[in-house]
CSV table of C-alpha atoms and ligand atoms in Angstrom, one decimal:
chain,number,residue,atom,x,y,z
A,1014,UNK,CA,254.4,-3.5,-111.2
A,1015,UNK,CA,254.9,-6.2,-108.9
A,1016,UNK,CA,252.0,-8.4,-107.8
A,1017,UNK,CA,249.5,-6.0,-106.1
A,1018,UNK,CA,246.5,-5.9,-104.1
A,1019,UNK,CA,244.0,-3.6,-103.4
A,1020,UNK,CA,241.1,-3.8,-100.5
A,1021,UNK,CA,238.7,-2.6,-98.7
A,1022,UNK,CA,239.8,-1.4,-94.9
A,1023,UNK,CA,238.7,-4.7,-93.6
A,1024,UNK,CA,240.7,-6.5,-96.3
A,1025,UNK,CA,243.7,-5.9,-94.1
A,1026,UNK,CA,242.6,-9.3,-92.5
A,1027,UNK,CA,243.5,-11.4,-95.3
A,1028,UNK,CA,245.9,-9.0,-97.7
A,1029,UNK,CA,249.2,-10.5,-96.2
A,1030,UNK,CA,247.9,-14.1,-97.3
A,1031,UNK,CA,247.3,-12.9,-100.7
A,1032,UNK,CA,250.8,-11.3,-101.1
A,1033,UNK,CA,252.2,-14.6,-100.1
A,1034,UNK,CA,250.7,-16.3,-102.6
A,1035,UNK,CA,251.6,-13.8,-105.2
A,1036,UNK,CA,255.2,-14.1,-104.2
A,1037,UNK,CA,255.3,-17.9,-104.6
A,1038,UNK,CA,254.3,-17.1,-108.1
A,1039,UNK,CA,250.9,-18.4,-107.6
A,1040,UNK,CA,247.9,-16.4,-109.6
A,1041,UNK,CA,245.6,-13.7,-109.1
A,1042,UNK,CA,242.3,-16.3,-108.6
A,1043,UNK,CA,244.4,-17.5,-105.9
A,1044,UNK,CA,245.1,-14.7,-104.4
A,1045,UNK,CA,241.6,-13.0,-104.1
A,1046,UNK,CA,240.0,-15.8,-103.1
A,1047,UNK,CA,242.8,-16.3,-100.1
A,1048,UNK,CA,242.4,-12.7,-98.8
A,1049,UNK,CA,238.5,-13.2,-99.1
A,1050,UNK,CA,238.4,-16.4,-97.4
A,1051,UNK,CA,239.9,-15.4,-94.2
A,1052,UNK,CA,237.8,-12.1,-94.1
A,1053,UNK,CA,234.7,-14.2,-94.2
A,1054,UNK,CA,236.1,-16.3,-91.7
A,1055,UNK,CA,237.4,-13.8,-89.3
A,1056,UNK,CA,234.9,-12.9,-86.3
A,1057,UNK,CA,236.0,-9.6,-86.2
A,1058,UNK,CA,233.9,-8.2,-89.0
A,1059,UNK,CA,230.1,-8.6,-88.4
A,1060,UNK,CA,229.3,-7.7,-92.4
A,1061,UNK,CA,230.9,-10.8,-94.2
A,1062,UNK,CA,230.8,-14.4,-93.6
A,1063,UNK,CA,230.9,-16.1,-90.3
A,1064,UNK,CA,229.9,-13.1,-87.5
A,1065,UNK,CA,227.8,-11.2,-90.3
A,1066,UNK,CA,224.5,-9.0,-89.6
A,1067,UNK,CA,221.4,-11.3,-90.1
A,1068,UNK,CA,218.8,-10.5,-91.8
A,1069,UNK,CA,215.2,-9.4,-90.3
A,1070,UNK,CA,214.6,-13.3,-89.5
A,1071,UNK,CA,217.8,-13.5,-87.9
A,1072,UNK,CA,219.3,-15.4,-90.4
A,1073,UNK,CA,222.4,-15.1,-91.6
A,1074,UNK,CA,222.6,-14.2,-95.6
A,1075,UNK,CA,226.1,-14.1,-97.1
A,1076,UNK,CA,226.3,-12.5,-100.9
A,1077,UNK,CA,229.8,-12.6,-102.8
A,1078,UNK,CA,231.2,-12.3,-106.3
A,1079,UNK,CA,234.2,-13.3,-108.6
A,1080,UNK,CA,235.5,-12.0,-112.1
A,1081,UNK,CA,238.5,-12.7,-113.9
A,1082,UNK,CA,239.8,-10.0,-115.6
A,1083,UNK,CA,241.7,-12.0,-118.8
A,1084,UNK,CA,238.4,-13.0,-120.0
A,1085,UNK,CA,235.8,-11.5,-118.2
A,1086,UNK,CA,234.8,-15.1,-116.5
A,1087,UNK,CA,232.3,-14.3,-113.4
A,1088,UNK,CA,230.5,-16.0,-110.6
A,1089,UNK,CA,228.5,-14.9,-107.5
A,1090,UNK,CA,226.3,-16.6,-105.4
A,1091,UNK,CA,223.4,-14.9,-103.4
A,1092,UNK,CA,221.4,-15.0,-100.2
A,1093,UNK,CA,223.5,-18.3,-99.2
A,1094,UNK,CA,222.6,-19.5,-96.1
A,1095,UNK,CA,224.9,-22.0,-93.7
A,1096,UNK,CA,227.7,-22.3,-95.8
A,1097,UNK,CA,230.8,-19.9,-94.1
A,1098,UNK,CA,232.7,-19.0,-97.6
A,1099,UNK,CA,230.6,-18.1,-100.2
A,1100,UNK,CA,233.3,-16.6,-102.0
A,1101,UNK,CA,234.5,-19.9,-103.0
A,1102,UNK,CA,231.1,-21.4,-104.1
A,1103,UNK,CA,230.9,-18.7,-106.4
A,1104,UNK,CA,234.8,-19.7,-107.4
A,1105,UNK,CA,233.1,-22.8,-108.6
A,1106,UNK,CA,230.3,-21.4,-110.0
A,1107,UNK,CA,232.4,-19.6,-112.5
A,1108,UNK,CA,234.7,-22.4,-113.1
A,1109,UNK,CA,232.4,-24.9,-113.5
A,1110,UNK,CA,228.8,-24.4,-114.9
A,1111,UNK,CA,227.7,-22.0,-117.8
A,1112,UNK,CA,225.6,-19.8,-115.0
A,1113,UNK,CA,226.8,-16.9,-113.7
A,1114,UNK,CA,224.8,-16.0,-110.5
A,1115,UNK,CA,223.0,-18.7,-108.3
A,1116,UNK,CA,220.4,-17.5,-105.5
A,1117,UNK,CA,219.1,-19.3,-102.3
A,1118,UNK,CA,218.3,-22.6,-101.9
A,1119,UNK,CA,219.9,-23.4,-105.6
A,1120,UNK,CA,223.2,-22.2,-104.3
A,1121,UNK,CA,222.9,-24.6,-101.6
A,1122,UNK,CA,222.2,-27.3,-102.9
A,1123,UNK,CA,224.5,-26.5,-105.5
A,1124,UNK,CA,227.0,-26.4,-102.6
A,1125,UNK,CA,226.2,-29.4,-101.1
A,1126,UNK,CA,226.7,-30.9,-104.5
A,1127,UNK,CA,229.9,-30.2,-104.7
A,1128,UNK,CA,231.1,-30.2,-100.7
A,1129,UNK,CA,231.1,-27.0,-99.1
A,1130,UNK,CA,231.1,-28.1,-95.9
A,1131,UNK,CA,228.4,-26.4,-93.2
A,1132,UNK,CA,228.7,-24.0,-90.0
A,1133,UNK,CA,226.5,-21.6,-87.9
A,1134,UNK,CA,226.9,-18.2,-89.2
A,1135,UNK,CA,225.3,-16.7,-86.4
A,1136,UNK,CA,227.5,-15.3,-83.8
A,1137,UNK,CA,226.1,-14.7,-79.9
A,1138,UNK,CA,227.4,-11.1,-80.9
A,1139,UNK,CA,225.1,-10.6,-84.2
A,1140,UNK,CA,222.5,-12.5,-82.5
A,1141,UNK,CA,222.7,-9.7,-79.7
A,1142,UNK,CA,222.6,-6.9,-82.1
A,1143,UNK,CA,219.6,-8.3,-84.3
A,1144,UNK,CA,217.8,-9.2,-81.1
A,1145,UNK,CA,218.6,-5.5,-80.0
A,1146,UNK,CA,217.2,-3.5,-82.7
A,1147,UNK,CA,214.7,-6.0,-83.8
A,1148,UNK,CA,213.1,-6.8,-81.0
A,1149,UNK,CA,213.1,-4.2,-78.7
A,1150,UNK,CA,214.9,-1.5,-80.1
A,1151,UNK,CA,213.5,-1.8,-83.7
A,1152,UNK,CA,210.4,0.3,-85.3
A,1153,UNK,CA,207.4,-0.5,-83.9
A,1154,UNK,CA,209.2,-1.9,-80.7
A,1155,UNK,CA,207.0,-4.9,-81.2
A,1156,UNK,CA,208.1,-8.7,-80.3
A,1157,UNK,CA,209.3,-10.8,-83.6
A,1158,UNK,CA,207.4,-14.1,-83.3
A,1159,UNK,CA,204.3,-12.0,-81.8
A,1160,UNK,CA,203.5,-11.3,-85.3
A,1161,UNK,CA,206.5,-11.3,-87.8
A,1162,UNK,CA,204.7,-10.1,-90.6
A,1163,UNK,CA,203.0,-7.2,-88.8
A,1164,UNK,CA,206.5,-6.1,-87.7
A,1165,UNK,CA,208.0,-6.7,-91.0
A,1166,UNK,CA,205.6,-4.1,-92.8
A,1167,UNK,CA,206.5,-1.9,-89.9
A,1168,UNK,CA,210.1,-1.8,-90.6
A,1169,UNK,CA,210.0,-1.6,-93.9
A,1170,UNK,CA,207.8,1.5,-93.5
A,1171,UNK,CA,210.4,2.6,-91.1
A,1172,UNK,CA,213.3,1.5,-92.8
A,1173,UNK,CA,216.1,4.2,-92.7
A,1174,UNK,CA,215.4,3.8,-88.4
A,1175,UNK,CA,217.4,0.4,-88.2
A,1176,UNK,CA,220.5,1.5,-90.7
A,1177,UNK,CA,223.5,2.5,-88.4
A,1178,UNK,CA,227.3,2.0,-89.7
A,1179,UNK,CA,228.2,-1.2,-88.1
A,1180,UNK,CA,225.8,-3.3,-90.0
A,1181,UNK,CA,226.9,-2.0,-93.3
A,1182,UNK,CA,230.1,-3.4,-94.8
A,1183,UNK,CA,231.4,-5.4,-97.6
A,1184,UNK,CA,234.7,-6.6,-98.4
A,1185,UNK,CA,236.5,-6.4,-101.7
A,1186,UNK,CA,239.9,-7.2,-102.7
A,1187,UNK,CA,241.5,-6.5,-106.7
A,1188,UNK,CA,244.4,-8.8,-107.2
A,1189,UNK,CA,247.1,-8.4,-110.3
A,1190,UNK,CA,249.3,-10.9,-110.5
A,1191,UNK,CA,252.9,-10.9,-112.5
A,1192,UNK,CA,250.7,-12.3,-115.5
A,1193,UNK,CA,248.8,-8.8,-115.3
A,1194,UNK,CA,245.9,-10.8,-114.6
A,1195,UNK,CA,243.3,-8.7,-112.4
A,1196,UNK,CA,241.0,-10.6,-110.2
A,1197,UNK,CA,238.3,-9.1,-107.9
A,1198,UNK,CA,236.5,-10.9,-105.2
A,1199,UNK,CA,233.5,-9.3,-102.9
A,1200,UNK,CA,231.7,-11.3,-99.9
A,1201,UNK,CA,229.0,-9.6,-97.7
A,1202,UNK,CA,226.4,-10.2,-95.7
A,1203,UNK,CA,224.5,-7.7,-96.7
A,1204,UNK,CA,222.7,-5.0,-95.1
A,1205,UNK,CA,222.1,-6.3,-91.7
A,1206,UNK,CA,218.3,-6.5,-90.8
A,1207,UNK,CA,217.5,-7.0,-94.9
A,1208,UNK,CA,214.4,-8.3,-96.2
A,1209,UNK,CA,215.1,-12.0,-96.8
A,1210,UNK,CA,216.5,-12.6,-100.3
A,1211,UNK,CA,217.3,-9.2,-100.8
A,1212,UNK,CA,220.6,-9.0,-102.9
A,1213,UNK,CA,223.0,-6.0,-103.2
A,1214,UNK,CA,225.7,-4.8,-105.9
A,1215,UNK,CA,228.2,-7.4,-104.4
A,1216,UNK,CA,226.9,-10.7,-106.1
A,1217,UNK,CA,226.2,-8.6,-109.3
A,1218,UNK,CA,229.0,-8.6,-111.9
A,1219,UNK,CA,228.6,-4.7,-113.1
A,1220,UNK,CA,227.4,-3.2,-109.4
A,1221,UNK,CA,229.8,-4.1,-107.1
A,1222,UNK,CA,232.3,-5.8,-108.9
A,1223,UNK,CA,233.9,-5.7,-112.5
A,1224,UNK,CA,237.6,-6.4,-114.0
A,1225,UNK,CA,238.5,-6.1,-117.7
A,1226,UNK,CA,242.6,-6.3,-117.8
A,1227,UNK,CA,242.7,-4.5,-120.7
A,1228,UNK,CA,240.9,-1.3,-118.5
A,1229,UNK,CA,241.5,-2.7,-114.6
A,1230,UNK,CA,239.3,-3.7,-111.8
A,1231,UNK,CA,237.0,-2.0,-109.6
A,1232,UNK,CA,234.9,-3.2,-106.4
A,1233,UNK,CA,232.3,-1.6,-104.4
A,1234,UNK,CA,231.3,-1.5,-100.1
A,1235,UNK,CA,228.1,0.8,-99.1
A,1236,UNK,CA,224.7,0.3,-99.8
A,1237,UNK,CA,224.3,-1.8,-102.9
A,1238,UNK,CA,221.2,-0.3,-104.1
A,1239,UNK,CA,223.2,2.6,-105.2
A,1240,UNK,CA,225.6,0.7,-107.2
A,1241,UNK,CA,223.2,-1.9,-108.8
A,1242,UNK,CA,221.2,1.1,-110.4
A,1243,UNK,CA,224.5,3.2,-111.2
A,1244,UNK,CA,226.2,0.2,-112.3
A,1245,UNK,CA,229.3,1.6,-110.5
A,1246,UNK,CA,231.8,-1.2,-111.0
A,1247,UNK,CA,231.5,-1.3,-114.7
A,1248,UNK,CA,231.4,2.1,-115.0
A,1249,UNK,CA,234.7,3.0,-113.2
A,1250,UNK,CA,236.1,0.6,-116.2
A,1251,UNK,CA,234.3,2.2,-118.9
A,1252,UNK,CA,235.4,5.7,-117.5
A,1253,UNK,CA,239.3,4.0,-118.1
A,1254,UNK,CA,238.3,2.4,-121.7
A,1255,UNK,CA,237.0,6.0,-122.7
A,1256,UNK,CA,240.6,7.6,-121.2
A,1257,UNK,CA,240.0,9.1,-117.7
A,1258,UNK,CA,242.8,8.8,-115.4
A,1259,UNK,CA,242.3,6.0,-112.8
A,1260,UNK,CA,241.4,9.2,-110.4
A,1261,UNK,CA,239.1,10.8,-112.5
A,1262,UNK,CA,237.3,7.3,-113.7
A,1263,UNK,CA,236.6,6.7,-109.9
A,1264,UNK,CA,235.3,10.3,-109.4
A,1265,UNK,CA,233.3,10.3,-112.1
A,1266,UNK,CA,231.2,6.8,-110.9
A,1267,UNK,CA,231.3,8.9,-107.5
A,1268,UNK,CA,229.3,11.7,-109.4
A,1269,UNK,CA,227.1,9.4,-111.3
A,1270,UNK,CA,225.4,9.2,-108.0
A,1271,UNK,CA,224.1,12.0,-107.4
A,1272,UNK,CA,221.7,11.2,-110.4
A,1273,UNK,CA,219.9,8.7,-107.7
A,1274,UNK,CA,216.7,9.9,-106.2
A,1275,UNK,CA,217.6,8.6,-102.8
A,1276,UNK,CA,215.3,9.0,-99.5
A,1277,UNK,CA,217.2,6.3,-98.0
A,1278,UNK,CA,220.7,8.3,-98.7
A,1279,UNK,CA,220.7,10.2,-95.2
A,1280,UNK,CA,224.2,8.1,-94.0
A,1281,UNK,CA,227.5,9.9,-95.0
A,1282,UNK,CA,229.6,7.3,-96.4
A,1283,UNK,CA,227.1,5.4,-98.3
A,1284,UNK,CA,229.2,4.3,-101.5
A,1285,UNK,CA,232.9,3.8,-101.6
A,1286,UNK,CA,234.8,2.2,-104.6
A,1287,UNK,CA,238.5,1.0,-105.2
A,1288,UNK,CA,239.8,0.6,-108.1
A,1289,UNK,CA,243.0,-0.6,-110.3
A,1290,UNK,CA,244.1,0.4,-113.6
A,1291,UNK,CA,246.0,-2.4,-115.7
A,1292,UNK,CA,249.4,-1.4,-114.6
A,1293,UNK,CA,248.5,-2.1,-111.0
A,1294,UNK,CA,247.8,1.7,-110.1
A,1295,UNK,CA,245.6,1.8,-107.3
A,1296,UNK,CA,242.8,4.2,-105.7
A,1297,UNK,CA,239.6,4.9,-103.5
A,1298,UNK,CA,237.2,7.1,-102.9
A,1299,UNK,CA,233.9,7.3,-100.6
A,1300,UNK,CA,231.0,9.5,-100.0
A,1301,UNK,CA,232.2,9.6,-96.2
A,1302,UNK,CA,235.3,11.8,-95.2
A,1303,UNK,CA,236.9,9.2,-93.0
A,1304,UNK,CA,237.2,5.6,-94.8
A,1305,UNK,CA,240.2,4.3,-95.8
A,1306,UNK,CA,241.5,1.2,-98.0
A,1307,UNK,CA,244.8,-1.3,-97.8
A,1308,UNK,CA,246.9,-1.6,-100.2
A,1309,UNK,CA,250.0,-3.8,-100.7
A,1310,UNK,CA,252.7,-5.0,-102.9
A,1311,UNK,CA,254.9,-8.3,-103.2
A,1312,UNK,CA,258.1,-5.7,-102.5
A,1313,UNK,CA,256.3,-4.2,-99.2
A,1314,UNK,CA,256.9,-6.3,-96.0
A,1315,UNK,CA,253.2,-4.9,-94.8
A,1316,UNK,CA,249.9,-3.2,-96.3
A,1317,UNK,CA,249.8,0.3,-96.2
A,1318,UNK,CA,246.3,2.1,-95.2
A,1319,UNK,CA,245.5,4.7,-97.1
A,1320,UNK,CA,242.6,7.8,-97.0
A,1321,UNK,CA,239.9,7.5,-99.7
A,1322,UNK,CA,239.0,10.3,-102.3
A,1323,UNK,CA,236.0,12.3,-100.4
A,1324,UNK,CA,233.9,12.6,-103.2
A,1325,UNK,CA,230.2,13.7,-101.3
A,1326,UNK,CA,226.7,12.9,-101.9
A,1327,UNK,CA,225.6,16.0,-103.2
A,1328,UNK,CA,223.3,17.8,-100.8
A,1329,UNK,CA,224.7,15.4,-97.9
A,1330,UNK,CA,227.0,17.5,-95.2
A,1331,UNK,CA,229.8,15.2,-95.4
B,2737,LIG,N1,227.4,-3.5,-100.6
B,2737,LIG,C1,226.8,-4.6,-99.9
B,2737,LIG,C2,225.4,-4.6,-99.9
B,2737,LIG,O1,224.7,-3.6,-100.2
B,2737,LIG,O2,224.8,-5.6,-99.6
């Protein structure tokens, strides 16, 4: 198949720039990054990049991930603050050091090091929401800098109370170029309101984010505690190196959830995944009834949004 791309719904943001680049014969790296970049840029998604959820501080946190598929090269950077595109710092990471994953203040300096350049993350908009919920409307409707510690044990206590579904998201993209190279790419800002330094699937190669082009790629959204302990990336790409159907490889993951002992698992669409098998195949599925993912190829003038598999949480109404 012709160079193909694969997102989540928000990926629609930056999935025509990828295509581009995949038409001009440029590479799947390329691509991924491209379509990731603007998504973190974009002010119109509050969970990735510039715009994104802070956490309970009211800083902003950005999490993201890279893997090449032709030899299984990764980086990811974690709880990054002040530096808009942590996609391509973790680009760099991979390319250029024999690390993996850097966290925190490491990843910043390690971005200063080599030039990221700096920008406030925090939007008027996010700082409205996060003043919203934490400081008035938030468990124990107590004042942050009256005692931030005090309200901090509170909401953890409470902690299911400050999820709602527009501080929740991720994006992914999976890129296959004409090479049959697979790429994925994942940037987020987390779970809005998060503990400081709390890291999701989507800086962890396995959780949110794998690619093997002998098997495909797969990337997670949803609440990356669920796919960190299911390891629900890789195991979408094991279900293909074992001979499931791209479908039934993604259902399967889906299923492995319902092993989780969850109290936090009251939200319906708490885990989606898409997925690509080698050949460029695509699909998606989600634990909610209504999300959808983008798709596109270098012989389609525009993406096309498709309905996720509805795979439910079992014991979850929808
Ligand atoms: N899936 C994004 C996160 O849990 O942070």
């Amino acid at each position: 198949m012709a160079g193909v791309v694969v997102g989540s719904s928000n990926a629609r943001i930056g999935i025509q720039a990828a295509i581009d680049i995949l038409g001009n014969g440029g590479t799947a790296l390329d691509a991924a990054v491209a379509a990731v970049k603007l998504i973190e840029d974009s002010l119109d998604d509050n969970s990735v990049g510039t715009g994104g959820i802070p956490n309970l501080l009211g800083q902003v946190e950005l999490d993201a991930s890279i893997m090449h598929g032709k030899n299984l090269a990764s980086g990811a950077v974690g709880a990054v603050k002040g530096y808009p595109n942590p996609i391509e710092i973790a680009r760099k990471v991979m390319e250029i050091t024999p690390h993996v994953m850097l966290a925190g203040e490491g990843a910043e300096l390690f971005a200063k090091y080599h030039g990221f350049s700096t920008a406030e993350l925090l939007t008027d908009e996010a700082r409205d929401i996060w003043k919203s919920r934490i400081e008035s409307g938030g468990p124990g409707e107590q004042k942050i800098d009256e005692d931030r510690f005090e309200l901090f044990n509170k909401a953890v206590a409470d902690w299911a109370k400050l999820l709602h579904k527009e501080i929740y998201g991720t994006t992914n993209v999976i890129v296959r170029d004409d090479n049959g190279d697979i790429v994925t790419a994942v940037s987020t800002s987390g779970w809005g309101f998060k503990w400081p330094g709390r890291l999701g699937d989507s800086p962890i190669i396995g959780a949110g984010n794998y690619a093997d082009n002998r098997f495909g790629g797969a990337a997670c959204t949803g609440r990356g505690e669920m796919a960190i302990r299911s390891a629900t990336a890789h195991s979408v790409i094991m279900y293909l190196r074992h001979g499931k159907s791209l479908d039934a490889a993604v259902r399967e993951a889906m299923e492995d959830l319902n092993q989780l002992a969850d109290p936090f698992a009251e939200r319906s669409n708490t885990m989606n995944i898409v997925a690509m098998d080698r050949e460029g195949q695509v699909t998606a599925a989600s634990t909610g009834d209504t999300a959808t993912y983008v798709y596109q190829t270098t012989d389609m003038n525009a993406f096309e949004e498709r309905t996720r598999t509805h795979v439910p949480l079992e014991g979850l109404d929808s």
